[in-house]
mmCIF file of C-alpha atoms in Angstrom:
data_model
loop_
_atom_site.group_PDB
_atom_site.id
_atom_site.type_symbol
_atom_site.label_atom_id
_atom_site.label_comp_id
_atom_site.label_asym_id
_atom_site.label_seq_id
_atom_site.Cartn_x
_atom_site.Cartn_y
_atom_site.Cartn_z
ATOM 1 C CA MET V 1 8.951 -43.647 18.006
ATOM 2 C CA LYS V 2 6.174 -42.726 20.468
ATOM 3 C CA ASN V 3 8.013 -39.555 21.440
ATOM 4 C CA MET V 4 8.440 -38.665 17.778
ATOM 5 C CA LYS V 5 4.679 -38.980 17.144
ATOM 6 C CA LYS V 6 3.922 -36.846 20.212
ATOM 7 C CA TRP V 7 6.402 -34.219 19.032
ATOM 8 C CA ILE V 8 4.817 -34.129 15.542
ATOM 9 C CA ALA V 9 1.326 -33.838 17.051
ATOM 10 C CA ILE V 10 2.411 -30.989 19.336
ATOM 11 C CA CYS V 11 4.074 -29.144 16.439
ATOM 12 C CA ALA V 12 0.948 -29.561 14.310
ATOM 13 C CA MET V 13 -1.268 -28.149 17.071
ATOM 14 C CA LEU V 14 1.069 -25.218 17.662
ATOM 15 C CA GLY V 15 1.180 -24.551 13.933
ATOM 16 C CA ALA V 16 -2.620 -24.480 13.752
ATOM 17 C CA ALA V 17 -2.787 -22.144 16.741
ATOM 18 C CA THR V 18 -0.202 -19.826 15.174
ATOM 19 C CA GLN V 19 -2.102 -19.687 11.910
ATOM 20 C CA THR V 20 -5.277 -18.451 13.598
ATOM 21 C CA HIS V 21 -3.339 -15.427 14.909
ATOM 22 C CA ALA V 22 -1.637 -14.668 11.600
ATOM 23 C CA VAL V 23 -4.812 -13.396 9.947
ATOM 24 C CA VAL V 24 -3.984 -10.159 8.164
ATOM 25 C CA GLY V 25 -6.438 -7.291 8.008
ATOM 26 C CA SER V 26 -6.420 -3.649 7.046
ATOM 27 C CA TRP V 27 -8.256 -0.401 7.409
ATOM 28 C CA THR V 28 -8.236 2.624 5.110
ATOM 29 C CA LYS V 29 -9.321 6.196 5.769
ATOM 30 C CA GLN V 30 -9.391 9.327 3.650
ATOM 31 C CA THR V 31 -9.410 12.825 5.105
ATOM 32 C CA ALA V 32 -9.940 16.168 3.369
ATOM 33 C CA HIS V 33 -7.353 18.904 3.857
ATOM 34 C CA TYR V 34 -7.959 21.489 6.539
ATOM 35 C CA PRO V 35 -7.244 25.129 5.596
ATOM 36 C CA ILE V 36 -3.857 26.650 6.403
ATOM 37 C CA TYR V 37 -4.157 30.318 7.298
ATOM 38 C CA SER V 38 -0.611 31.691 7.102
ATOM 39 C CA SER V 39 2.857 31.040 5.717
ATOM 40 C CA GLY V 40 4.613 28.611 8.060
ATOM 41 C CA GLY V 41 1.249 27.395 9.313
ATOM 42 C CA TYR V 42 0.231 23.776 9.305
ATOM 43 C CA ALA V 43 -2.769 21.462 9.244
ATOM 44 C CA GLU V 44 -2.958 18.015 10.857
ATOM 45 C CA MET V 45 -5.485 15.644 9.350
ATOM 46 C CA PRO V 46 -6.540 12.644 11.511
ATOM 47 C CA PHE V 47 -7.032 9.082 10.266
ATOM 48 C CA ASN V 48 -8.902 7.071 12.907
ATOM 49 C CA ALA V 49 -9.022 3.297 13.069
ATOM 50 C CA PRO V 50 -12.553 1.880 12.930
ATOM 51 C CA THR V 51 -14.267 2.196 16.317
ATOM 52 C CA SER V 52 -14.979 -1.534 16.254
ATOM 53 C CA MET V 53 -11.255 -2.336 16.319
ATOM 54 C CA PRO V 54 -10.252 -3.443 19.827
ATOM 55 C CA THR V 55 -7.153 -2.055 21.510
ATOM 56 C CA LEU V 56 -3.925 -4.092 21.668
ATOM 57 C CA THR V 57 -5.129 -7.126 19.710
ATOM 58 C CA SER V 58 -3.805 -6.264 16.237
ATOM 59 C CA PHE V 59 -0.403 -4.873 15.410
ATOM 60 C CA ILE V 60 0.776 -2.853 12.412
ATOM 61 C CA THR V 61 2.735 -4.658 9.696
ATOM 62 C CA SER V 62 2.905 -1.735 7.220
ATOM 63 C CA VAL V 63 1.364 1.642 6.449
ATOM 64 C CA THR V 64 0.612 2.929 2.973
ATOM 65 C CA TYR V 65 -0.055 6.644 2.528
ATOM 66 C CA GLN V 66 -0.861 9.045 -0.279
ATOM 67 C CA TRP V 67 -0.940 12.817 0.086
ATOM 68 C CA THR V 68 -1.688 15.741 -2.200
ATOM 69 C CA GLY V 69 -0.165 19.206 -1.865
ATOM 70 C CA TYR V 70 -1.898 22.533 -1.404
ATOM 71 C CA GLY V 71 -2.262 24.480 -4.655
ATOM 72 C CA ASN V 72 -1.715 27.941 -3.205
ATOM 73 C CA GLY V 73 1.645 28.553 -4.906
ATOM 74 C CA ASN V 74 3.684 27.637 -1.820
ATOM 75 C CA THR V 75 7.444 27.549 -2.296
ATOM 76 C CA VAL V 76 8.384 25.227 0.584
ATOM 77 C CA ARG V 77 6.472 22.241 1.889
ATOM 78 C CA LYS V 78 6.995 19.814 4.777
ATOM 79 C CA VAL V 79 4.753 16.759 5.103
ATOM 80 C CA GLU V 80 4.903 14.266 7.964
ATOM 81 C CA ILE V 81 3.017 11.126 8.945
ATOM 82 C CA CYS V 82 2.536 10.664 12.689
ATOM 83 C CA TYR V 83 0.931 8.224 15.122
ATOM 84 C CA SER V 84 -0.932 8.464 18.412
ATOM 85 C CA LYS V 85 -2.321 5.747 20.649
ATOM 86 C CA LYS V 86 -6.046 5.023 20.462
ATOM 87 C CA TYR V 87 -7.195 7.209 23.379
ATOM 88 C CA SER V 88 -4.283 9.648 23.407
ATOM 89 C CA THR V 89 -4.210 13.254 22.251
ATOM 90 C CA THR V 90 -0.408 13.211 22.053
ATOM 91 C CA ILE V 91 0.920 13.023 18.506
ATOM 92 C CA SER V 92 4.289 11.278 18.312
ATOM 93 C CA ASN V 93 6.446 9.065 16.103
ATOM 94 C CA CYS V 94 6.480 11.558 13.227
ATOM 95 C CA TRP V 95 8.341 10.768 10.006
ATOM 96 C CA GLU V 96 8.930 13.237 7.197
ATOM 97 C CA ILE V 97 7.412 12.096 3.894
ATOM 98 C CA SER V 98 7.782 15.324 1.889
ATOM 99 C CA ASN V 99 9.872 13.670 -0.819
ATOM 100 C CA ARG V 100 7.359 10.855 -1.586
ATOM 101 C CA GLN V 101 3.676 11.560 -2.187
ATOM 102 C CA GLN V 102 2.856 7.880 -1.837
ATOM 103 C CA ASP V 103 4.699 4.958 -0.340
ATOM 104 C CA THR V 104 4.449 1.890 1.867
ATOM 105 C CA ILE V 105 6.508 2.232 5.026
ATOM 106 C CA HIS V 106 7.390 0.057 8.009
ATOM 107 C CA ASN V 107 8.231 2.823 10.511
ATOM 108 C CA PHE V 108 5.193 1.957 12.660
ATOM 109 C CA ASP V 109 5.437 -1.846 12.562
ATOM 110 C CA GLY V 110 4.506 -3.515 15.837
ATOM 111 C CA LEU V 111 2.442 -0.596 17.170
ATOM 112 C CA ASP V 112 -1.235 -1.036 18.068
ATOM 113 C CA ALA V 113 -3.291 -0.953 14.853
ATOM 114 C CA SER V 114 -6.223 0.671 16.692
ATOM 115 C CA GLY V 115 -4.231 3.899 17.035
ATOM 116 C CA LYS V 116 -4.689 7.090 15.061
ATOM 117 C CA PHE V 117 -2.530 8.400 12.227
ATOM 118 C CA TRP V 118 -2.020 12.013 11.232
ATOM 119 C CA ILE V 119 -0.712 13.637 8.080
ATOM 120 C CA ARG V 120 0.683 17.085 8.857
ATOM 121 C CA HIS V 121 1.172 19.613 6.041
ATOM 122 C CA GLN V 122 3.257 22.707 6.706
ATOM 123 C CA ILE V 123 3.769 25.244 3.908
ATOM 124 C CA TRP V 124 5.547 28.537 3.317
ATOM 125 C CA GLY V 125 4.907 31.092 0.585
ATOM 126 C CA GLY V 126 1.935 31.496 -1.721
ATOM 127 C CA THR V 127 -1.495 32.929 -0.969
ATOM 128 C CA TYR V 128 -3.589 32.420 2.169
ATOM 129 C CA PRO V 129 -5.805 31.006 3.371
ATOM 130 C CA ALA V 130 -4.606 27.892 1.548
ATOM 131 C CA ILE V 131 -7.708 25.835 0.854
ATOM 132 C CA SER V 132 -7.683 22.453 -0.826
ATOM 133 C CA SER V 133 -10.433 19.974 -1.624
ATOM 134 C CA ALA V 134 -7.864 17.176 -1.967
ATOM 135 C CA LEU V 135 -7.996 13.985 0.099
ATOM 136 C CA ASP V 136 -5.073 12.264 1.785
ATOM 137 C CA THR V 137 -5.251 8.487 2.370
ATOM 138 C CA VAL V 138 -3.769 6.137 4.963
ATOM 139 C CA THR V 139 -4.057 2.342 4.840
ATOM 140 C CA VAL V 140 -2.913 0.307 7.840
ATOM 141 C CA MET V 141 -2.101 -3.380 7.375
ATOM 142 C CA HIS V 142 -2.165 -5.417 10.578
ATOM 143 C CA GLN V 143 -2.101 -8.905 12.012
#
């Protein structure tokens, strides 16, 4: 019986410790479109985590995005969402999202939530420079 009580007490303490780390947070950023100057050209808009967010203490559980197209009469469009580590200039882990203007995805789950996201628009056809006042949005959920 004593061992059973000890086991229950240990499980309760571990459960309490686990709960303190399961706090879920999020950050959201909006970025205006950069101009695209020629057919086949692209623009990469950055979405930075808050500067107060420490590195490697929170990990992504989902990413929600919303993008808006360029209204220059383009005939082909490719849109990707990408990730880079907090202090890196290397953009990687790109996923094409051309077919869905908004969605919640799990492609980046487990990565450091203090990293940077990018939405890359590439267009062909239409008139240039392609200028848009639209905003794209990224929301990162983390724990």
